[in-house]
Coordinates of C-alpha atoms in Angstrom, one line a residue:
M1 CA 327.3 -113.4 118.7
R2 CA 326.3 -116.1 116.3
L3 CA 325.2 -115.3 112.8
S4 CA 322.2 -117.0 111.3
E5 CA 322.8 -119.7 108.7
T6 CA 320.1 -118.3 106.4
A7 CA 319.8 -115.1 104.4
S8 CA 318.1 -113.5 107.3
R9 CA 321.6 -112.6 108.6
F10 CA 321.6 -109.8 106.0
E11 CA 318.4 -108.3 107.3
V12 CA 318.9 -105.3 109.6
G13 CA 316.7 -102.8 111.3
T14 CA 313.0 -103.0 112.3
P15 CA 310.0 -104.2 110.2
S16 CA 308.5 -101.5 108.0
T17 CA 305.5 -100.1 109.9
V18 CA 304.2 -98.4 106.8
S19 CA 304.0 -101.8 105.0
F20 CA 301.8 -103.2 107.8
I21 CA 299.5 -100.1 107.7
G22 CA 299.3 -100.4 103.9
A23 CA 298.4 -104.1 104.1
A24 CA 295.7 -103.4 106.7
E25 CA 294.1 -100.7 104.6
A26 CA 294.2 -103.0 101.5
V27 CA 292.4 -105.7 103.5
K28 CA 289.8 -103.1 104.6
L29 CA 289.3 -102.1 101.0
L30 CA 288.8 -105.7 99.9
L31 CA 286.3 -106.3 102.7
N32 CA 284.4 -103.1 101.8
F33 CA 284.0 -104.2 98.2
G34 CA 282.9 -107.6 99.3
I35 CA 284.7 -110.9 98.5
E36 CA 281.7 -112.1 96.6
N37 CA 281.6 -109.0 94.4
I38 CA 285.3 -109.3 93.7
E39 CA 284.9 -112.9 92.8
K40 CA 282.0 -112.0 90.4
Q41 CA 284.1 -109.4 88.7
V42 CA 287.1 -111.7 88.3
L43 CA 284.9 -114.4 86.8
K44 CA 283.3 -111.9 84.4
L45 CA 286.7 -110.7 83.3
T46 CA 288.0 -114.3 82.9
D47 CA 285.0 -115.1 80.7
Y48 CA 285.6 -112.0 78.6
L49 CA 289.3 -112.9 78.2
I50 CA 288.4 -116.5 77.1
E51 CA 285.9 -115.2 74.6
K52 CA 288.4 -112.8 73.1
I53 CA 291.1 -115.5 72.9
R54 CA 288.7 -117.9 71.2
L55 CA 288.1 -115.2 68.5
L56 CA 291.8 -115.2 67.7
D57 CA 291.6 -118.9 66.8

């Protein structure tokens, strides 16, 4: 048996199935909200943040 030269030699066991299920559900949630809607909200919050930062000046 030959050990890996990278840090992967310290990994044991099987991949976490729960992690994959959680990631899949997160993607479904994002797609249900709609990428465009998420983008609009992020841009709205960004504008709000910039406005508040400018008021500190």
